[in-house]
Amino acid sequence: FFLLSVSFKTHHSRAHSHHTRSLSFSPRPLCCLVLMIVSSTNLSSSSQVSSWRGKSTFLKTTSIGSKSSSKISHRSTRYKNIIKMENFESTPKPEGAPECTVYYTPELVSKAIAELTAESARSAIEERGYFTLGLAGGSLIKMLSGLKKDTNEENKIEWEKWHVFWVDERCVPLDDPESNFGGAYETLFKDVPIPRENLHAIDDGLYEANEGASAKSAEAYDKELKSLSETILPKGDGGLPIFDLLLLGFGPDGHICSLFPNHSLVKVNDARWILPIADSPKPPPERITFSMPVVNMAKRKVFAAVGEGKAEMAKHILEDANKTDGSIPAAMVKDAEWLFDTTGSSKLTTTHVRFEFPGTPTLLGLDTKEED
């Protein structure tokens, strides 16, 4: 028998602003008697994880244009630091392929989202003194809650230099449970020292009801964003804004922001940055949204696909969907980065992914049960 010993080296990845772990493997002769009883195990053809709470966990991934695969078998025994690698191979990311990283748990995805946001902020502030962040609604904002616990004295978050925007918003009062701003404020921003004027919400004083609210709300928000100094919000080709980071969600139908499949707004390409939608297929019907050109002009666009409910559409966006016809708006986002947990990536078949290590319960200290 041979054991595969694992050494970890920390390096800073330019593609991923957080610190990543790289693995090097070297076979060493058996230095102690280890009784291993290996039952014949049929590896599933699924692309990710069967279970990590049981005796073994298997990961498998395939790569574009390659038959190579990696399988990781972890045995949850008292020999806690032993990882057995079977047929481990790695292939470089094909040119033009999206940047996709798989993390073992949803908690690790949240940690990575928070870290890349903080690092993007530091980089932008160092470059020009400000950081611009565009947020979607939904559960994504919860992934940033770790920023409230920032303890990095050397690189403290400079909240006063952040400017936060919403890639879409429902035309409801800001304290309404349906408000994307309201959800983000309650979850994160009320607990950090960011100036209220740096939270660029829509003006809910412009309307008393949802009906008829979208046109004037979009016009006002468009005007507000365009009035900002280019030091805060730089402009690029065609005068479009260059946001430092957009954290994007996607719906089960593949919509992003409030750009819905096959809607006429998906292909709008004019001087407007913010568009009104009065016929959203999801309530409430009247909303405002970033245009697709504004989304694509951002310096960095990040999707998070966590949980089984995201797996099928994530596969469709990355592997099957038409990238131009507007049937799946999320597929029209260019040069996006994708962060998955293992279930969120479970339907992928041809997408080249990178597994982020350490990625086993034992190494993370998440699984402390010892077997007799």
PDB file of C-alpha atoms in Angstrom, residues 50-336:
ATOM      1  CA  SER A  50     -22.993  11.662  -2.975  1.00  0.00           C
ATOM      2  CA  SER A  51     -22.708  12.340   0.763  1.00  0.00           C
ATOM      3  CA  TRP A  52     -20.158  13.703   3.213  1.00  0.00           C
ATOM      4  CA  ARG A  53     -21.846  12.657   6.421  1.00  0.00           C
ATOM      5  CA  GLY A  54     -21.379   8.933   5.819  1.00  0.00           C
ATOM      6  CA  LYS A  55     -18.284   6.803   5.713  1.00  0.00           C
ATOM      7  CA  SER A  56     -17.030   7.970   2.364  1.00  0.00           C
ATOM      8  CA  THR A  57     -17.358  10.925   0.066  1.00  0.00           C
ATOM      9  CA  PHE A  58     -16.604  10.835  -3.619  1.00  0.00           C
ATOM     10  CA  LEU A  59     -16.103  13.777  -5.933  1.00  0.00           C
ATOM     11  CA  LYS A  60     -15.792  13.450  -9.657  1.00  0.00           C
ATOM     12  CA  THR A  61     -15.553  16.079 -12.353  1.00  0.00           C
ATOM     13  CA  THR A  62     -15.123  16.029 -16.099  1.00  0.00           C
ATOM     14  CA  SER A  63     -13.513  18.692 -18.237  1.00  0.00           C
ATOM     15  CA  ILE A  64     -14.240  20.220 -21.603  1.00  0.00           C
ATOM     16  CA  GLY A  65     -12.340  18.465 -24.344  1.00  0.00           C
ATOM     17  CA  SER A  66     -10.816  15.965 -21.983  1.00  0.00           C
ATOM     18  CA  LYS A  67     -11.562  12.567 -20.548  1.00  0.00           C
ATOM     19  CA  SER A  68      -9.552  13.267 -17.443  1.00  0.00           C
ATOM     20  CA  SER A  69     -11.265  13.205 -14.088  1.00  0.00           C
ATOM     21  CA  SER A  70     -10.536  13.586 -10.423  1.00  0.00           C
ATOM     22  CA  LYS A  71     -12.076  11.428  -7.743  1.00  0.00           C
ATOM     23  CA  ILE A  72     -11.563  12.091  -4.096  1.00  0.00           C
ATOM     24  CA  SER A  73     -12.369   9.476  -1.506  1.00  0.00           C
ATOM     25  CA  HIS A  74     -12.365  10.580   2.110  1.00  0.00           C
ATOM     26  CA  ARG A  75     -12.781   8.034   4.891  1.00  0.00           C
ATOM     27  CA  SER A  76     -14.140   9.506   8.091  1.00  0.00           C
ATOM     28  CA  THR A  77     -12.046   7.504  10.548  1.00  0.00           C
ATOM     29  CA  ARG A  78      -9.758   8.302  13.417  1.00  0.00           C
ATOM     30  CA  TYR A  79      -6.981   8.659  10.803  1.00  0.00           C
ATOM     31  CA  LYS A  80      -8.415  12.053  10.101  1.00  0.00           C
ATOM     32  CA  ASN A  81      -5.784  13.568   7.854  1.00  0.00           C
ATOM     33  CA  ILE A  82      -5.563  10.781   5.307  1.00  0.00           C
ATOM     34  CA  ILE A  83      -7.033  11.568   1.906  1.00  0.00           C
ATOM     35  CA  LYS A  84      -6.956   8.882  -0.709  1.00  0.00           C
ATOM     36  CA  MET A  85      -6.789  10.065  -4.315  1.00  0.00           C
ATOM     37  CA  GLU A  86      -7.884   7.785  -7.137  1.00  0.00           C
ATOM     38  CA  ASN A  87      -6.896   8.502 -10.716  1.00  0.00           C
ATOM     39  CA  PHE A  88      -6.210  12.117  -9.935  1.00  0.00           C
ATOM     40  CA  GLU A  89      -5.569  14.184 -13.025  1.00  0.00           C
ATOM     41  CA  SER A  90      -5.941  17.870 -13.694  1.00  0.00           C
ATOM     42  CA  THR A  91      -6.362  19.794 -16.915  1.00  0.00           C
ATOM     43  CA  PRO A  92      -5.919  23.505 -17.544  1.00  0.00           C
ATOM     44  CA  LYS A  93      -9.019  25.605 -18.116  1.00  0.00           C
ATOM     45  CA  PRO A  94      -9.734  25.786 -21.835  1.00  0.00           C
ATOM     46  CA  GLU A  95      -9.309  29.219 -23.385  1.00  0.00           C
ATOM     47  CA  GLY A  96     -12.541  31.166 -23.211  1.00  0.00           C
ATOM     48  CA  ALA A  97     -14.168  28.805 -20.715  1.00  0.00           C
ATOM     49  CA  PRO A  98     -15.904  30.460 -17.738  1.00  0.00           C
ATOM     50  CA  GLU A  99     -14.160  30.613 -14.391  1.00  0.00           C
ATOM     51  CA  CYS A 100     -15.989  28.027 -12.278  1.00  0.00           C
ATOM     52  CA  THR A 101     -15.016  27.031  -8.751  1.00  0.00           C
ATOM     53  CA  VAL A 102     -16.647  24.338  -6.656  1.00  0.00           C
ATOM     54  CA  TYR A 103     -16.589  24.564  -2.857  1.00  0.00           C
ATOM     55  CA  TYR A 104     -17.534  21.754  -0.546  1.00  0.00           C
ATOM     56  CA  THR A 105     -20.281  23.486   1.426  1.00  0.00           C
ATOM     57  CA  PRO A 106     -22.614  26.495   1.105  1.00  0.00           C
ATOM     58  CA  GLU A 107     -20.745  28.063   4.024  1.00  0.00           C
ATOM     59  CA  LEU A 108     -17.513  27.981   2.029  1.00  0.00           C
ATOM     60  CA  VAL A 109     -19.244  29.636  -0.933  1.00  0.00           C
ATOM     61  CA  SER A 110     -20.470  32.403   1.366  1.00  0.00           C
ATOM     62  CA  LYS A 111     -16.976  32.841   2.781  1.00  0.00           C
ATOM     63  CA  ALA A 112     -15.520  33.060  -0.733  1.00  0.00           C
ATOM     64  CA  ILE A 113     -18.146  35.619  -1.829  1.00  0.00           C
ATOM     65  CA  ALA A 114     -17.408  37.789   1.196  1.00  0.00           C
ATOM     66  CA  GLU A 115     -13.647  37.532   0.669  1.00  0.00           C
ATOM     67  CA  LEU A 116     -13.728  38.335  -3.038  1.00  0.00           C
ATOM     68  CA  THR A 117     -15.998  41.314  -2.335  1.00  0.00           C
ATOM     69  CA  ALA A 118     -13.634  42.647   0.319  1.00  0.00           C
ATOM     70  CA  GLU A 119     -10.637  42.124  -1.952  1.00  0.00           C
ATOM     71  CA  SER A 120     -12.379  43.818  -4.901  1.00  0.00           C
ATOM     72  CA  ALA A 121     -13.115  46.759  -2.612  1.00  0.00           C
ATOM     73  CA  ARG A 122      -9.513  47.047  -1.465  1.00  0.00           C
ATOM     74  CA  SER A 123      -8.264  46.929  -5.056  1.00  0.00           C
ATOM     75  CA  ALA A 124     -10.703  49.578  -6.317  1.00  0.00           C
ATOM     76  CA  ILE A 125     -10.086  51.890  -3.348  1.00  0.00           C
ATOM     77  CA  GLU A 126      -6.341  51.625  -3.850  1.00  0.00           C
ATOM     78  CA  GLU A 127      -6.775  52.429  -7.540  1.00  0.00           C
ATOM     79  CA  ARG A 128      -9.138  55.417  -7.368  1.00  0.00           C
ATOM     80  CA  GLY A 129     -10.414  55.862  -3.804  1.00  0.00           C
ATOM     81  CA  TYR A 130     -13.878  54.301  -4.160  1.00  0.00           C
ATOM     82  CA  PHE A 131     -15.588  50.951  -4.640  1.00  0.00           C
ATOM     83  CA  THR A 132     -18.865  50.362  -6.502  1.00  0.00           C
ATOM     84  CA  LEU A 133     -20.924  47.254  -5.825  1.00  0.00           C
ATOM     85  CA  GLY A 134     -24.119  46.187  -7.585  1.00  0.00           C
ATOM     86  CA  LEU A 135     -26.345  43.741  -5.703  1.00  0.00           C
ATOM     87  CA  ALA A 136     -29.176  41.449  -6.666  1.00  0.00           C
ATOM     88  CA  GLY A 137     -31.934  40.571  -4.243  1.00  0.00           C
ATOM     89  CA  GLY A 138     -32.765  37.197  -2.785  1.00  0.00           C
ATOM     90  CA  SER A 139     -30.475  35.104  -0.633  1.00  0.00           C
ATOM     91  CA  LEU A 140     -27.241  36.469  -2.121  1.00  0.00           C
ATOM     92  CA  ILE A 141     -26.983  39.281   0.394  1.00  0.00           C
ATOM     93  CA  LYS A 142     -26.837  36.742   3.226  1.00  0.00           C
ATOM     94  CA  MET A 143     -23.514  35.531   1.816  1.00  0.00           C
ATOM     95  CA  LEU A 144     -22.016  38.915   2.662  1.00  0.00           C
ATOM     96  CA  SER A 145     -22.962  38.777   6.325  1.00  0.00           C
ATOM     97  CA  GLY A 146     -19.431  37.627   7.141  1.00  0.00           C
ATOM     98  CA  LEU A 147     -18.258  41.143   6.302  1.00  0.00           C
ATOM     99  CA  LYS A 148     -19.810  42.306   9.551  1.00  0.00           C
ATOM    100  CA  LYS A 149     -17.207  40.231  11.383  1.00  0.00           C
ATOM    101  CA  ASP A 150     -14.224  41.766   9.626  1.00  0.00           C
ATOM    102  CA  THR A 151     -11.255  41.425  11.975  1.00  0.00           C
ATOM    103  CA  ASN A 152      -8.458  42.117   9.512  1.00  0.00           C
ATOM    104  CA  GLU A 153      -6.750  45.050  11.202  1.00  0.00           C
ATOM    105  CA  GLU A 154      -4.193  45.394   8.428  1.00  0.00           C
ATOM    106  CA  ASN A 155      -6.809  45.587   5.658  1.00  0.00           C
ATOM    107  CA  LYS A 156      -9.862  46.948   7.439  1.00  0.00           C
ATOM    108  CA  ILE A 157     -12.928  47.463   5.271  1.00  0.00           C
ATOM    109  CA  GLU A 158     -13.220  51.172   4.458  1.00  0.00           C
ATOM    110  CA  TRP A 159     -16.996  51.312   4.402  1.00  0.00           C
ATOM    111  CA  GLU A 160     -17.098  55.067   3.911  1.00  0.00           C
ATOM    112  CA  LYS A 161     -15.574  54.547   0.440  1.00  0.00           C
ATOM    113  CA  TRP A 162     -18.145  52.005  -0.691  1.00  0.00           C
ATOM    114  CA  HIS A 163     -21.030  52.933  -2.995  1.00  0.00           C
ATOM    115  CA  VAL A 164     -23.734  50.281  -3.250  1.00  0.00           C
ATOM    116  CA  PHE A 165     -26.383  49.973  -5.943  1.00  0.00           C
ATOM    117  CA  TRP A 166     -29.150  47.521  -6.769  1.00  0.00           C
ATOM    118  CA  VAL A 167     -29.189  45.799 -10.158  1.00  0.00           C
ATOM    119  CA  ASP A 168     -32.964  45.689  -9.904  1.00  0.00           C
ATOM    120  CA  GLU A 169     -35.591  46.856  -7.484  1.00  0.00           C
ATOM    121  CA  ARG A 170     -39.295  46.405  -6.955  1.00  0.00           C
ATOM    122  CA  CYS A 171     -41.297  49.626  -6.885  1.00  0.00           C
ATOM    123  CA  VAL A 172     -42.423  49.243  -3.288  1.00  0.00           C
ATOM    124  CA  PRO A 173     -41.613  51.209  -0.116  1.00  0.00           C
ATOM    125  CA  LEU A 174     -38.033  50.656   1.020  1.00  0.00           C
ATOM    126  CA  ASP A 175     -39.221  49.129   4.283  1.00  0.00           C
ATOM    127  CA  ASP A 176     -41.485  46.668   2.457  1.00  0.00           C
ATOM    128  CA  PRO A 177     -40.472  42.988   2.788  1.00  0.00           C
ATOM    129  CA  GLU A 178     -40.352  42.857  -1.032  1.00  0.00           C
ATOM    130  CA  SER A 179     -37.722  45.610  -1.259  1.00  0.00           C
ATOM    131  CA  ASN A 180     -34.243  44.446  -2.285  1.00  0.00           C
ATOM    132  CA  PHE A 181     -32.763  47.487  -0.571  1.00  0.00           C
ATOM    133  CA  GLY A 182     -34.731  46.766   2.597  1.00  0.00           C
ATOM    134  CA  GLY A 183     -33.553  43.164   2.710  1.00  0.00           C
ATOM    135  CA  ALA A 184     -29.922  44.152   2.223  1.00  0.00           C
ATOM    136  CA  TYR A 185     -30.140  46.919   4.805  1.00  0.00           C
ATOM    137  CA  GLU A 186     -31.609  44.652   7.469  1.00  0.00           C
ATOM    138  CA  THR A 187     -29.212  41.798   6.707  1.00  0.00           C
ATOM    139  CA  LEU A 188     -25.960  43.768   6.439  1.00  0.00           C
ATOM    140  CA  PHE A 189     -25.804  47.502   6.004  1.00  0.00           C
ATOM    141  CA  LYS A 190     -27.507  48.627   9.202  1.00  0.00           C
ATOM    142  CA  ASP A 191     -24.737  46.875  11.125  1.00  0.00           C
ATOM    143  CA  VAL A 192     -21.736  48.407   9.347  1.00  0.00           C
ATOM    144  CA  PRO A 193     -20.501  52.028   9.250  1.00  0.00           C
ATOM    145  CA  ILE A 194     -21.423  52.824   5.651  1.00  0.00           C
ATOM    146  CA  PRO A 195     -22.904  56.310   5.110  1.00  0.00           C
ATOM    147  CA  ARG A 196     -26.602  56.149   4.209  1.00  0.00           C
ATOM    148  CA  GLU A 197     -26.010  58.413   1.212  1.00  0.00           C
ATOM    149  CA  ASN A 198     -23.645  55.783  -0.202  1.00  0.00           C
ATOM    150  CA  LEU A 199     -26.508  53.287  -0.369  1.00  0.00           C
ATOM    151  CA  HIS A 200     -28.086  54.221  -3.679  1.00  0.00           C
ATOM    152  CA  ALA A 201     -31.686  53.091  -3.342  1.00  0.00           C
ATOM    153  CA  ILE A 202     -34.567  54.124  -5.554  1.00  0.00           C
ATOM    154  CA  ASP A 203     -36.667  57.084  -4.404  1.00  0.00           C
ATOM    155  CA  ASP A 204     -39.798  55.519  -2.945  1.00  0.00           C
ATOM    156  CA  GLY A 205     -41.265  58.993  -2.463  1.00  0.00           C
ATOM    157  CA  LEU A 206     -42.014  59.122  -6.179  1.00  0.00           C
ATOM    158  CA  TYR A 207     -44.940  56.724  -5.949  1.00  0.00           C
ATOM    159  CA  GLU A 208     -47.712  55.695  -3.602  1.00  0.00           C
ATOM    160  CA  ALA A 209     -48.544  52.408  -5.283  1.00  0.00           C
ATOM    161  CA  ASN A 210     -46.790  49.933  -7.539  1.00  0.00           C
ATOM    162  CA  GLU A 211     -48.984  50.711 -10.521  1.00  0.00           C
ATOM    163  CA  GLY A 212     -47.469  53.420 -12.691  1.00  0.00           C
ATOM    164  CA  ALA A 213     -44.283  53.620 -10.594  1.00  0.00           C
ATOM    165  CA  SER A 214     -41.658  52.031 -12.838  1.00  0.00           C
ATOM    166  CA  ALA A 215     -41.194  54.699 -15.519  1.00  0.00           C
ATOM    167  CA  LYS A 216     -40.557  57.623 -13.170  1.00  0.00           C
ATOM    168  CA  SER A 217     -38.512  55.485 -10.784  1.00  0.00           C
ATOM    169  CA  ALA A 218     -36.237  54.241 -13.571  1.00  0.00           C
ATOM    170  CA  GLU A 219     -35.785  57.738 -14.943  1.00  0.00           C
ATOM    171  CA  ALA A 220     -34.831  59.125 -11.534  1.00  0.00           C
ATOM    172  CA  TYR A 221     -32.423  56.276 -10.733  1.00  0.00           C
ATOM    173  CA  ASP A 222     -30.820  56.598 -14.163  1.00  0.00           C
ATOM    174  CA  LYS A 223     -30.333  60.321 -13.569  1.00  0.00           C
ATOM    175  CA  GLU A 224     -28.846  59.755 -10.110  1.00  0.00           C
ATOM    176  CA  LEU A 225     -26.277  57.230 -11.347  1.00  0.00           C
ATOM    177  CA  LYS A 226     -25.265  59.415 -14.284  1.00  0.00           C
ATOM    178  CA  SER A 227     -24.734  62.388 -11.966  1.00  0.00           C
ATOM    179  CA  LEU A 228     -22.018  60.628  -9.982  1.00  0.00           C
ATOM    180  CA  SER A 229     -18.410  61.634 -10.452  1.00  0.00           C
ATOM    181  CA  GLU A 230     -16.353  59.361 -12.701  1.00  0.00           C
ATOM    182  CA  THR A 231     -13.987  58.985  -9.777  1.00  0.00           C
ATOM    183  CA  ILE A 232     -16.794  57.130  -8.046  1.00  0.00           C
ATOM    184  CA  LEU A 233     -18.393  55.474 -11.090  1.00  0.00           C
ATOM    185  CA  PRO A 234     -16.087  55.443 -14.122  1.00  0.00           C
ATOM    186  CA  LYS A 235     -17.464  55.238 -17.641  1.00  0.00           C
ATOM    187  CA  GLY A 236     -16.362  53.009 -20.484  1.00  0.00           C
ATOM    188  CA  ASP A 237     -17.282  52.436 -24.112  1.00  0.00           C
ATOM    189  CA  GLY A 238     -20.446  54.208 -25.142  1.00  0.00           C
ATOM    190  CA  GLY A 239     -20.506  56.101 -21.860  1.00  0.00           C
ATOM    191  CA  LEU A 240     -21.627  53.017 -19.945  1.00  0.00           C
ATOM    192  CA  PRO A 241     -20.785  52.775 -16.233  1.00  0.00           C
ATOM    193  CA  ILE A 242     -18.035  50.417 -15.095  1.00  0.00           C
ATOM    194  CA  PHE A 243     -19.066  48.902 -11.785  1.00  0.00           C
ATOM    195  CA  ASP A 244     -16.263  47.208  -9.874  1.00  0.00           C
ATOM    196  CA  LEU A 245     -18.341  44.179  -8.930  1.00  0.00           C
ATOM    197  CA  LEU A 246     -21.829  42.837  -9.606  1.00  0.00           C
ATOM    198  CA  LEU A 247     -23.079  40.002  -7.425  1.00  0.00           C
ATOM    199  CA  LEU A 248     -25.780  38.387  -9.519  1.00  0.00           C
ATOM    200  CA  GLY A 249     -28.456  35.854  -8.866  1.00  0.00           C
ATOM    201  CA  PHE A 250     -30.450  33.909 -11.437  1.00  0.00           C
ATOM    202  CA  GLY A 251     -33.954  32.549 -11.331  1.00  0.00           C
ATOM    203  CA  PRO A 252     -35.243  29.082 -12.217  1.00  0.00           C
ATOM    204  CA  ASP A 253     -36.209  30.528 -15.612  1.00  0.00           C
ATOM    205  CA  GLY A 254     -32.710  31.975 -16.150  1.00  0.00           C
ATOM    206  CA  HIS A 255     -33.621  35.610 -15.556  1.00  0.00           C
ATOM    207  CA  ILE A 256     -31.144  38.060 -14.055  1.00  0.00           C
ATOM    208  CA  CYS A 257     -31.876  41.465 -12.535  1.00  0.00           C
ATOM    209  CA  SER A 258     -35.432  42.017 -13.772  1.00  0.00           C
ATOM    210  CA  LEU A 259     -34.552  40.949 -17.305  1.00  0.00           C
ATOM    211  CA  PHE A 260     -36.846  38.022 -17.999  1.00  0.00           C
ATOM    212  CA  PRO A 261     -36.657  35.405 -20.778  1.00  0.00           C
ATOM    213  CA  ASN A 262     -37.717  36.663 -24.202  1.00  0.00           C
ATOM    214  CA  HIS A 263     -38.785  40.053 -22.803  1.00  0.00           C
ATOM    215  CA  SER A 264     -38.174  43.019 -25.082  1.00  0.00           C
ATOM    216  CA  LEU A 265     -36.006  44.711 -22.430  1.00  0.00           C
ATOM    217  CA  VAL A 266     -33.359  41.992 -22.637  1.00  0.00           C
ATOM    218  CA  LYS A 267     -32.025  43.349 -25.924  1.00  0.00           C
ATOM    219  CA  VAL A 268     -32.385  47.073 -25.223  1.00  0.00           C
ATOM    220  CA  ASN A 269     -29.171  48.868 -26.116  1.00  0.00           C
ATOM    221  CA  ASP A 270     -29.664  52.604 -25.922  1.00  0.00           C
ATOM    222  CA  ALA A 271     -28.540  55.529 -23.779  1.00  0.00           C
ATOM    223  CA  ARG A 272     -30.508  54.346 -20.748  1.00  0.00           C
ATOM    224  CA  TRP A 273     -28.666  52.575 -17.958  1.00  0.00           C
ATOM    225  CA  ILE A 274     -31.820  51.828 -15.985  1.00  0.00           C
ATOM    226  CA  LEU A 275     -34.947  50.389 -17.576  1.00  0.00           C
ATOM    227  CA  PRO A 276     -38.543  50.294 -16.336  1.00  0.00           C
ATOM    228  CA  ILE A 277     -40.520  47.070 -16.448  1.00  0.00           C
ATOM    229  CA  ALA A 278     -44.287  47.249 -15.939  1.00  0.00           C
ATOM    230  CA  ASP A 279     -45.184  43.659 -16.787  1.00  0.00           C
ATOM    231  CA  SER A 280     -42.889  41.467 -14.707  1.00  0.00           C
ATOM    232  CA  PRO A 281     -44.026  37.832 -14.767  1.00  0.00           C
ATOM    233  CA  LYS A 282     -43.254  37.767 -11.052  1.00  0.00           C
ATOM    234  CA  PRO A 283     -45.076  40.087  -8.632  1.00  0.00           C
ATOM    235  CA  PRO A 284     -44.949  42.946  -8.137  1.00  0.00           C
ATOM    236  CA  PRO A 285     -45.274  43.768 -11.842  1.00  0.00           C
ATOM    237  CA  GLU A 286     -43.555  47.182 -11.813  1.00  0.00           C
ATOM    238  CA  ARG A 287     -39.800  47.297 -11.227  1.00  0.00           C
ATOM    239  CA  ILE A 288     -36.601  48.881 -12.455  1.00  0.00           C
ATOM    240  CA  THR A 289     -33.524  47.038 -13.736  1.00  0.00           C
ATOM    241  CA  PHE A 290     -30.018  47.478 -15.044  1.00  0.00           C
ATOM    242  CA  SER A 291     -29.820  47.027 -18.808  1.00  0.00           C
ATOM    243  CA  MET A 292     -27.845  44.094 -20.209  1.00  0.00           C
ATOM    244  CA  PRO A 293     -25.114  46.380 -21.635  1.00  0.00           C
ATOM    245  CA  VAL A 294     -24.631  47.890 -18.169  1.00  0.00           C
ATOM    246  CA  VAL A 295     -24.314  44.421 -16.650  1.00  0.00           C
ATOM    247  CA  ASN A 296     -21.744  43.361 -19.217  1.00  0.00           C
ATOM    248  CA  MET A 297     -19.679  46.528 -18.834  1.00  0.00           C
ATOM    249  CA  ALA A 298     -18.952  45.750 -15.162  1.00  0.00           C
ATOM    250  CA  LYS A 299     -15.371  44.907 -14.324  1.00  0.00           C
ATOM    251  CA  ARG A 300     -16.354  41.723 -12.524  1.00  0.00           C
ATOM    252  CA  LYS A 301     -19.581  39.695 -12.604  1.00  0.00           C
ATOM    253  CA  VAL A 302     -20.079  36.857 -10.131  1.00  0.00           C
ATOM    254  CA  PHE A 303     -22.830  34.230  -9.935  1.00  0.00           C
ATOM    255  CA  ALA A 304     -23.362  31.943  -6.958  1.00  0.00           C
ATOM    256  CA  ALA A 305     -25.147  28.622  -7.530  1.00  0.00           C
ATOM    257  CA  VAL A 306     -25.841  26.987  -4.181  1.00  0.00           C
ATOM    258  CA  GLY A 307     -28.195  24.094  -3.594  1.00  0.00           C
ATOM    259  CA  GLU A 308     -29.957  21.518  -5.692  1.00  0.00           C
ATOM    260  CA  GLY A 309     -32.543  24.034  -6.854  1.00  0.00           C
ATOM    261  CA  LYS A 310     -29.897  25.944  -8.822  1.00  0.00           C
ATOM    262  CA  ALA A 311     -28.176  22.938 -10.381  1.00  0.00           C
ATOM    263  CA  GLU A 312     -30.313  22.302 -13.470  1.00  0.00           C
ATOM    264  CA  MET A 313     -30.497  25.928 -14.625  1.00  0.00           C
ATOM    265  CA  ALA A 314     -26.781  26.473 -13.932  1.00  0.00           C
ATOM    266  CA  LYS A 315     -26.003  23.588 -16.252  1.00  0.00           C
ATOM    267  CA  HIS A 316     -28.374  24.986 -18.878  1.00  0.00           C
ATOM    268  CA  ILE A 317     -26.844  28.469 -18.684  1.00  0.00           C
ATOM    269  CA  LEU A 318     -23.274  27.204 -18.970  1.00  0.00           C
ATOM    270  CA  GLU A 319     -23.677  24.283 -21.365  1.00  0.00           C
ATOM    271  CA  ASP A 320     -26.851  24.418 -23.446  1.00  0.00           C
ATOM    272  CA  ALA A 321     -28.432  27.866 -23.582  1.00  0.00           C
ATOM    273  CA  ASN A 322     -28.328  30.220 -26.538  1.00  0.00           C
ATOM    274  CA  LYS A 323     -26.016  33.093 -25.589  1.00  0.00           C
ATOM    275  CA  THR A 324     -27.625  35.789 -27.743  1.00  0.00           C
ATOM    276  CA  ASP A 325     -31.349  35.289 -28.365  1.00  0.00           C
ATOM    277  CA  GLY A 326     -32.580  36.375 -24.929  1.00  0.00           C
ATOM    278  CA  SER A 327     -34.303  33.100 -24.092  1.00  0.00           C
ATOM    279  CA  ILE A 328     -31.991  32.684 -21.082  1.00  0.00           C
ATOM    280  CA  PRO A 329     -30.806  36.178 -20.033  1.00  0.00           C
ATOM    281  CA  ALA A 330     -28.195  34.809 -17.600  1.00  0.00           C
ATOM    282  CA  ALA A 331     -26.436  33.151 -20.539  1.00  0.00           C
ATOM    283  CA  MET A 332     -25.906  36.587 -22.101  1.00  0.00           C
ATOM    284  CA  VAL A 333     -23.639  37.753 -19.267  1.00  0.00           C
ATOM    285  CA  LYS A 334     -20.078  37.791 -20.598  1.00  0.00           C
ATOM    286  CA  ASP A 335     -16.948  36.743 -18.703  1.00  0.00           C
ATOM    287  CA  ALA A 336     -18.816  35.866 -15.517  1.00  0.00           C
TER     288      ALA A 336
END
